[in-house]
PDB file of C-alpha atoms in Angstrom:
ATOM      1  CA  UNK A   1     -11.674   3.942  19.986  1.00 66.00           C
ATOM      2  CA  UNK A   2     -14.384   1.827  18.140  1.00 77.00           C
ATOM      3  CA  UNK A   3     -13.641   1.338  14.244  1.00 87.00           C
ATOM      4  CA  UNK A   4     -15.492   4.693  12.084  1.00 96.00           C
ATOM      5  CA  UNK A   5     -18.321   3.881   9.800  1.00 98.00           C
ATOM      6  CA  UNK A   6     -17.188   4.042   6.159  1.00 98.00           C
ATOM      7  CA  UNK A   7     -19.992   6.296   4.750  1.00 97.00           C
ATOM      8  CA  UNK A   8     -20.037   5.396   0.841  1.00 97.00           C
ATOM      9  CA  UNK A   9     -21.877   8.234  -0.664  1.00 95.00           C
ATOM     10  CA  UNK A  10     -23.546   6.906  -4.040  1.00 92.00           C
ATOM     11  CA  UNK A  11     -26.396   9.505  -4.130  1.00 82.00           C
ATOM     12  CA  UNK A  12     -25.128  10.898  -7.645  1.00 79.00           C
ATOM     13  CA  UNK A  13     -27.051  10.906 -10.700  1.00 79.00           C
ATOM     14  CA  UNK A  14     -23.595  10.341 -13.066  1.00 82.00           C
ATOM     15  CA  UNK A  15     -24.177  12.546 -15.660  1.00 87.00           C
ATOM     16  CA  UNK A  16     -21.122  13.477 -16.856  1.00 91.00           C
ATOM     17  CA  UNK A  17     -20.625   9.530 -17.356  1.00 93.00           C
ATOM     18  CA  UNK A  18     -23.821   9.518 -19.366  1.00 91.00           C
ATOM     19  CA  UNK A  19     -22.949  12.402 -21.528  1.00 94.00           C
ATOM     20  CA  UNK A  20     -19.471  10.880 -22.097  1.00 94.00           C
ATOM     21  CA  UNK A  21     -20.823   7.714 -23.679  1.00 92.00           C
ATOM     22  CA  UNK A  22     -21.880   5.488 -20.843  1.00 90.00           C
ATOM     23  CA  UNK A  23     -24.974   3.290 -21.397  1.00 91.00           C
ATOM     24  CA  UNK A  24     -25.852   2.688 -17.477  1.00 92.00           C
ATOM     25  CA  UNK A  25     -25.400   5.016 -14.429  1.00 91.00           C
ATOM     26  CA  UNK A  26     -21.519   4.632 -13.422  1.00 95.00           C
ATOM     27  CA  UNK A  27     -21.925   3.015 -10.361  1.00 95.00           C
ATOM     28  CA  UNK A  28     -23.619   0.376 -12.145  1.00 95.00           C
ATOM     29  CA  UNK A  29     -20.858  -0.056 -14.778  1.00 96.00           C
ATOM     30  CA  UNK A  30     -18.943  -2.827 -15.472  1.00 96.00           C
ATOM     31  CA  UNK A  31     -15.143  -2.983 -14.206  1.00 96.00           C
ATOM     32  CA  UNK A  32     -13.428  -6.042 -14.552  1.00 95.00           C
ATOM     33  CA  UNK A  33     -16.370  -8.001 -14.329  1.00 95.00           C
ATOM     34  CA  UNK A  34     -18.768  -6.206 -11.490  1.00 96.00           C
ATOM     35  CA  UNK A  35     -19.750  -2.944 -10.826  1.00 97.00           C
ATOM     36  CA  UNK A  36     -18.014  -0.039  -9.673  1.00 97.00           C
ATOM     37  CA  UNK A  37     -19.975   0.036  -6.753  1.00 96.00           C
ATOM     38  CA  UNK A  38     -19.395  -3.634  -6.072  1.00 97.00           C
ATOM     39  CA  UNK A  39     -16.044  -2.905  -6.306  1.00 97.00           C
ATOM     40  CA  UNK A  40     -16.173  -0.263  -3.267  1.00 98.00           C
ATOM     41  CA  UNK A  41     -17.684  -2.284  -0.807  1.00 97.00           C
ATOM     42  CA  UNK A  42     -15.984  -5.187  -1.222  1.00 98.00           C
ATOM     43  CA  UNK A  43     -12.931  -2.751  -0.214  1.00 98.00           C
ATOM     44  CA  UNK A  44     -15.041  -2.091   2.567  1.00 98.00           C
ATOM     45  CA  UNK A  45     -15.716  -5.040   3.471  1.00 98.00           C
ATOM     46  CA  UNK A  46     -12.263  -6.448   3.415  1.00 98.00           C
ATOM     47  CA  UNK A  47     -10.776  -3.702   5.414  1.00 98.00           C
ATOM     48  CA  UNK A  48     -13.208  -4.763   8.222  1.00 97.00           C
ATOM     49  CA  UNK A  49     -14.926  -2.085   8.511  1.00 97.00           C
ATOM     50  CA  UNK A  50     -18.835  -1.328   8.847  1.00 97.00           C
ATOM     51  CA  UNK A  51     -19.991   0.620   5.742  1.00 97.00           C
ATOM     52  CA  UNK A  52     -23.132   2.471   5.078  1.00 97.00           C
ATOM     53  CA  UNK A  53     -24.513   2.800   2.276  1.00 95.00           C
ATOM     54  CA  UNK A  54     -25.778   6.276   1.079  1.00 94.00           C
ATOM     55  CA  UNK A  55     -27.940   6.077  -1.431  1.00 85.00           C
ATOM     56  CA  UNK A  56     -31.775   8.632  -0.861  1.00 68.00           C
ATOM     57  CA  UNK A  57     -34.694   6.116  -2.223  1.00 63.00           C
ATOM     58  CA  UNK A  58     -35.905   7.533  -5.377  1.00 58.00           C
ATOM     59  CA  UNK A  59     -33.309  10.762  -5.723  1.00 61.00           C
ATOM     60  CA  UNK A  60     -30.668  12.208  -5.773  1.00 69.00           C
ATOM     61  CA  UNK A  61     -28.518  14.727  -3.514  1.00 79.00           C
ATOM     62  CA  UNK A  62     -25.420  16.551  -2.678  1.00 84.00           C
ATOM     63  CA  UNK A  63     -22.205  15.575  -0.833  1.00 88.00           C
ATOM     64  CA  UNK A  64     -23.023  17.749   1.601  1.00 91.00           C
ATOM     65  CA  UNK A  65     -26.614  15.699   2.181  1.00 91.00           C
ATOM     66  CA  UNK A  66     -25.041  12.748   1.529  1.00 93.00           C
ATOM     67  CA  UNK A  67     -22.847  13.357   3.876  1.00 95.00           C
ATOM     68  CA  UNK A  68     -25.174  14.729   6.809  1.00 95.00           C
ATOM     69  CA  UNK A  69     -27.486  12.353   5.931  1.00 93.00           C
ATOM     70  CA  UNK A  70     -24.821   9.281   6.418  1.00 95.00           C
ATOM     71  CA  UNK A  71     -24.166  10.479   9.800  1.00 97.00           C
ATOM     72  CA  UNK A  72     -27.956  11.027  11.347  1.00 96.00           C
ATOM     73  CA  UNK A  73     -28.602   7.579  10.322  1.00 95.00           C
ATOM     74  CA  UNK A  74     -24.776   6.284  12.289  1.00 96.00           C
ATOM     75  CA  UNK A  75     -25.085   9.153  14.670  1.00 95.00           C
ATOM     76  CA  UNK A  76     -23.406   6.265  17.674  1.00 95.00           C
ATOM     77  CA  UNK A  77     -20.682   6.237  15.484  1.00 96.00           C
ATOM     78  CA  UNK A  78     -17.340   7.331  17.182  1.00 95.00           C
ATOM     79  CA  UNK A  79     -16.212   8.769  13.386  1.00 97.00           C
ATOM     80  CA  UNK A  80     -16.941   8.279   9.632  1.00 98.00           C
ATOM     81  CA  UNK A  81     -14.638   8.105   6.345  1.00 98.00           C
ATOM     82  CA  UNK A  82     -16.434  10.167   3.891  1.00 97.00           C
ATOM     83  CA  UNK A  83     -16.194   7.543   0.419  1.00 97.00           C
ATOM     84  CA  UNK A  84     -17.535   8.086  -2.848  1.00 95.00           C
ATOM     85  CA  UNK A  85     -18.932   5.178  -4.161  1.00 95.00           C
ATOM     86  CA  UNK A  86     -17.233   5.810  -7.674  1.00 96.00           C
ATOM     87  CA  UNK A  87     -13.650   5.045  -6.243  1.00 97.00           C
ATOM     88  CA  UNK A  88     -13.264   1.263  -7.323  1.00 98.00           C
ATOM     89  CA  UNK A  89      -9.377   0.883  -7.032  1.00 98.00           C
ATOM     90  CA  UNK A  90      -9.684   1.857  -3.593  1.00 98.00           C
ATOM     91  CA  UNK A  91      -7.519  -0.837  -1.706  1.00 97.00           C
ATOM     92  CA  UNK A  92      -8.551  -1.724   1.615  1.00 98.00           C
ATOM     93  CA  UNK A  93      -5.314  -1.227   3.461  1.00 98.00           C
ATOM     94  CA  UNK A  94      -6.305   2.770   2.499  1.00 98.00           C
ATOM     95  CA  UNK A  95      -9.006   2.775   4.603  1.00 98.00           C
ATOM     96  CA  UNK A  96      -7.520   0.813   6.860  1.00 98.00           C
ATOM     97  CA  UNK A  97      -4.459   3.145   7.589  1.00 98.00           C
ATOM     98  CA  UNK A  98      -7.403   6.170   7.593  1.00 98.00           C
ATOM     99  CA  UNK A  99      -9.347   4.034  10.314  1.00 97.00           C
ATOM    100  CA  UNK A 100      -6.336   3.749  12.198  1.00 97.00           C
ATOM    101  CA  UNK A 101      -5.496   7.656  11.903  1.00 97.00           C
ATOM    102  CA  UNK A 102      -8.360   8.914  13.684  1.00 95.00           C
ATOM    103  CA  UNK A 103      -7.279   7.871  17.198  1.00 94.00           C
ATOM    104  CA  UNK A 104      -4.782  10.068  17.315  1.00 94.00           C
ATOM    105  CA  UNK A 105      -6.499  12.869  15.005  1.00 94.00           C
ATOM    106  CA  UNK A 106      -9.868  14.313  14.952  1.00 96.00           C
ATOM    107  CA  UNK A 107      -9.437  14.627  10.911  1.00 98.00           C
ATOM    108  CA  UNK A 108      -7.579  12.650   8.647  1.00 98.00           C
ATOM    109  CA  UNK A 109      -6.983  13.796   5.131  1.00 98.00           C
ATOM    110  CA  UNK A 110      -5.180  11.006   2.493  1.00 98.00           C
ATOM    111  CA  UNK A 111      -2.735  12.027  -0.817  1.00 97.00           C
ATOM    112  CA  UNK A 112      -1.530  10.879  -3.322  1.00 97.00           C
ATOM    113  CA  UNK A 113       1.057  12.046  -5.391  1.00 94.00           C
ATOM    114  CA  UNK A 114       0.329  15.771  -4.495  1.00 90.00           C
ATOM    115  CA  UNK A 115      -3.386  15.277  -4.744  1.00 95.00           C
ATOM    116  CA  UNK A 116      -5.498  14.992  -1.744  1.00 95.00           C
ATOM    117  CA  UNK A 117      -7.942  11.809  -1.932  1.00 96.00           C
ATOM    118  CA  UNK A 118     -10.685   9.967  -0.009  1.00 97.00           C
ATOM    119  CA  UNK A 119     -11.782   8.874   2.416  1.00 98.00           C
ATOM    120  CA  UNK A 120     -11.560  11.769   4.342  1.00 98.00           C
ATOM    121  CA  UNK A 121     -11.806  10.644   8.002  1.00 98.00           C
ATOM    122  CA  UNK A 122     -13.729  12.398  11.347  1.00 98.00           C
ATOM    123  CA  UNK A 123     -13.926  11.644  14.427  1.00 97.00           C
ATOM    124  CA  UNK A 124     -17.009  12.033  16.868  1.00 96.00           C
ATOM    125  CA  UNK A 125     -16.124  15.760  17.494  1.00 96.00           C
ATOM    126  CA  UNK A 126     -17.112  16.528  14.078  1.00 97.00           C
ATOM    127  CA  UNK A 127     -20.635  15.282  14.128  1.00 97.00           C
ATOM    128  CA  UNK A 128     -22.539  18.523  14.142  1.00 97.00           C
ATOM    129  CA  UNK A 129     -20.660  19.901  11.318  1.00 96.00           C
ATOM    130  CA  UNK A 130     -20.937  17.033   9.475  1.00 97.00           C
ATOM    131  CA  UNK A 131     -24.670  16.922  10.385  1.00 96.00           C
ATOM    132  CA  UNK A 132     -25.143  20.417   9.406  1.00 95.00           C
ATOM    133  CA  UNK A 133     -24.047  19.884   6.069  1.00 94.00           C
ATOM    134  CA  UNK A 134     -26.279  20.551   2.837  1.00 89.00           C
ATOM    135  CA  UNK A 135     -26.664  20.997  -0.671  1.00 85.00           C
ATOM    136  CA  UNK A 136     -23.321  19.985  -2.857  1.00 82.00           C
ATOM    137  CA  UNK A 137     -21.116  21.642  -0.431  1.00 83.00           C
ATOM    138  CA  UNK A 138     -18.909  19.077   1.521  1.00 86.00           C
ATOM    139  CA  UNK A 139     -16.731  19.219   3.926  1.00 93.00           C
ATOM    140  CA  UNK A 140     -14.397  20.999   2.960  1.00 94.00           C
ATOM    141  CA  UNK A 141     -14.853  23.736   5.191  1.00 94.00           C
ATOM    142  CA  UNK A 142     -14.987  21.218   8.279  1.00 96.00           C
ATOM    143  CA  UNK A 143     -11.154  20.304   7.140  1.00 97.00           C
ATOM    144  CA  UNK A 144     -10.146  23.481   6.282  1.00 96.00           C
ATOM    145  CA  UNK A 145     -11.137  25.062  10.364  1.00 96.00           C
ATOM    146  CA  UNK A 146      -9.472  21.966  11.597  1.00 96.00           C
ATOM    147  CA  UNK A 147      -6.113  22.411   9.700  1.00 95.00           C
ATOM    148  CA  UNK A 148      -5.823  25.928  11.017  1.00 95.00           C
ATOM    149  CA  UNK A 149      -6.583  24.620  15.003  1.00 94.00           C
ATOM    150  CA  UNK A 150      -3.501  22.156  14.278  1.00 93.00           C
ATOM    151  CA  UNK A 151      -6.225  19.376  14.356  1.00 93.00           C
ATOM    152  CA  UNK A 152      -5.920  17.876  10.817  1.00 96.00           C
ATOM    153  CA  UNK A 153      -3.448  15.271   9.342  1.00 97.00           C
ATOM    154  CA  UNK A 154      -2.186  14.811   6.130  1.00 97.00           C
ATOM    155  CA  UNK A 155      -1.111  11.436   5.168  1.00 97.00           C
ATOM    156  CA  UNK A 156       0.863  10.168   1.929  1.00 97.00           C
ATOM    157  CA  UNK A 157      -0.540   6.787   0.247  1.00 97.00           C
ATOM    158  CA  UNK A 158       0.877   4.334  -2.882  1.00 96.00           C
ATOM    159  CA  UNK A 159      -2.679   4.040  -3.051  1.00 96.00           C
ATOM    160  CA  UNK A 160      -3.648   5.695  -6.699  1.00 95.00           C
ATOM    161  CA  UNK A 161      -7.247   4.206  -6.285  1.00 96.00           C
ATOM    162  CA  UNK A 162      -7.579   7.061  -3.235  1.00 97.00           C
ATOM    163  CA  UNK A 163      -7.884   9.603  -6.238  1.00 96.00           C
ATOM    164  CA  UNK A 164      -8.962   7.500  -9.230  1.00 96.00           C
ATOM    165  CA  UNK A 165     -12.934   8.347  -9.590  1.00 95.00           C
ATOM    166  CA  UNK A 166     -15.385   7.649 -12.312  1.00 96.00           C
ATOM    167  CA  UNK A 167     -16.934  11.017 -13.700  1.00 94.00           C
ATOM    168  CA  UNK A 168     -16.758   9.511 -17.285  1.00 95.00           C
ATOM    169  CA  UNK A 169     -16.550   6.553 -19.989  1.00 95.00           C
ATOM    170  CA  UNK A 170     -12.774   7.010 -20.365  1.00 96.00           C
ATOM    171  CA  UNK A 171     -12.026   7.041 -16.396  1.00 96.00           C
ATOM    172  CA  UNK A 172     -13.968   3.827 -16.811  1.00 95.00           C
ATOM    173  CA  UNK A 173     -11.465   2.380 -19.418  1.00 95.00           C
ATOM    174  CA  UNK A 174      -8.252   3.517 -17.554  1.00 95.00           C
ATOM    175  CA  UNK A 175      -9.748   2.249 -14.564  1.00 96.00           C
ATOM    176  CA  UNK A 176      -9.932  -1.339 -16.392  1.00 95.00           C
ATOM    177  CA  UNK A 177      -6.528  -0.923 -18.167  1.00 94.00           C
ATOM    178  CA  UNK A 178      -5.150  -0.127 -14.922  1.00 92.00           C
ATOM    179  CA  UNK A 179      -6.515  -3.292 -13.193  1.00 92.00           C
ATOM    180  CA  UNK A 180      -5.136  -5.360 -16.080  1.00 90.00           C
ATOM    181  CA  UNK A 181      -1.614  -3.807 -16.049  1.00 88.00           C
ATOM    182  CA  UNK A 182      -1.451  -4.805 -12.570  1.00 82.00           C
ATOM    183  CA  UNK A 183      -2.171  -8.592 -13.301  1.00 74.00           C
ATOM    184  CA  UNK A 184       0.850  -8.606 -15.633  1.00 65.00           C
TER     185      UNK A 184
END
């Protein structure tokens, strides 16, 4: 099966960053030199896998429309990993190991340490779900109907950058002590 598209949803309007302290929207913030969303394609990138960008021109939307909206415009896609764009300590060998999941599993669910993470991985089967998705509902749902046919996987990851997001100034500031910690 082809590599999935990584769909990196950065449609957000950050509030809860702004509200917190942050002078910038949090994609745009500075960690460890280069923004957060820098940070998540170049994880992309790395992994070698084709990412997509979604991002509505002037707006803002829901996971749900992020979501559907990353898979109309990759609909020859054979799957997609569903990434936030304000995971920056994503490593690549995360998505990598997701990518790698789908061919035996239509969805692909990562943890770590007891807490489910992203990207959440689909396979071509999923498509008009995923397409059908609106508002700020994701897909949840999708994962939840595919665990009970037996069609789901769970997978464990060291990976703490799978759950680490940036909601506000402080995630912002673990985030960097975190990446300085691990240079020592």
């Amino acid at each position: 099966m082809p590599a999935p598209v990584v769909l990196i949803l950065a449609a957000g309007r950050g509030e809860r960053f702004l509200t917190s302290g942050g002078s910038t929207h949090k994609l745009a913030a500075q960690l460890n030199g280069k923004p957060v969303l820098e940070h998540v394609i170049e994880a992309v990138e790395t992994a070698n896998l084709r990412g997509h960008l979604v991002c509505p021109e002037g707006g803002t939307c829901g996971m749900g429309e992020s979501i559907s909206l990353g898979v109309h415009a990759t609909l020859e896609a054979q799957g997609w990993l569903i990434l936030p764009a304000d995971l920056p300590l994503i490593q690549p060998y995360s998505l990598q190991r997701v990518a790698a999941e789908l061919e035996e599993n239509s969805v692909v669910v990562p943890h770590h340490q007891h807490h489910s993470g992203h990207p959440v991985g689909f396979r071509h089967e999923h498509r008009a779900e995923l397409l059908a998705l609106s508002g700020d509902t994701g897909a949840k749902e999708i994962v939840r109907r595919a665990r009970q046919r037996g069609e789901a996987k769970d997978i464990f990851l060291s990976d703490q950058g799978i759950t680490h997001d940036i909601d506000t100034l402080a995630d912002l500031q673990a985030a960097q002590r975190l990446i300085d910690l691990s240079r020592v």
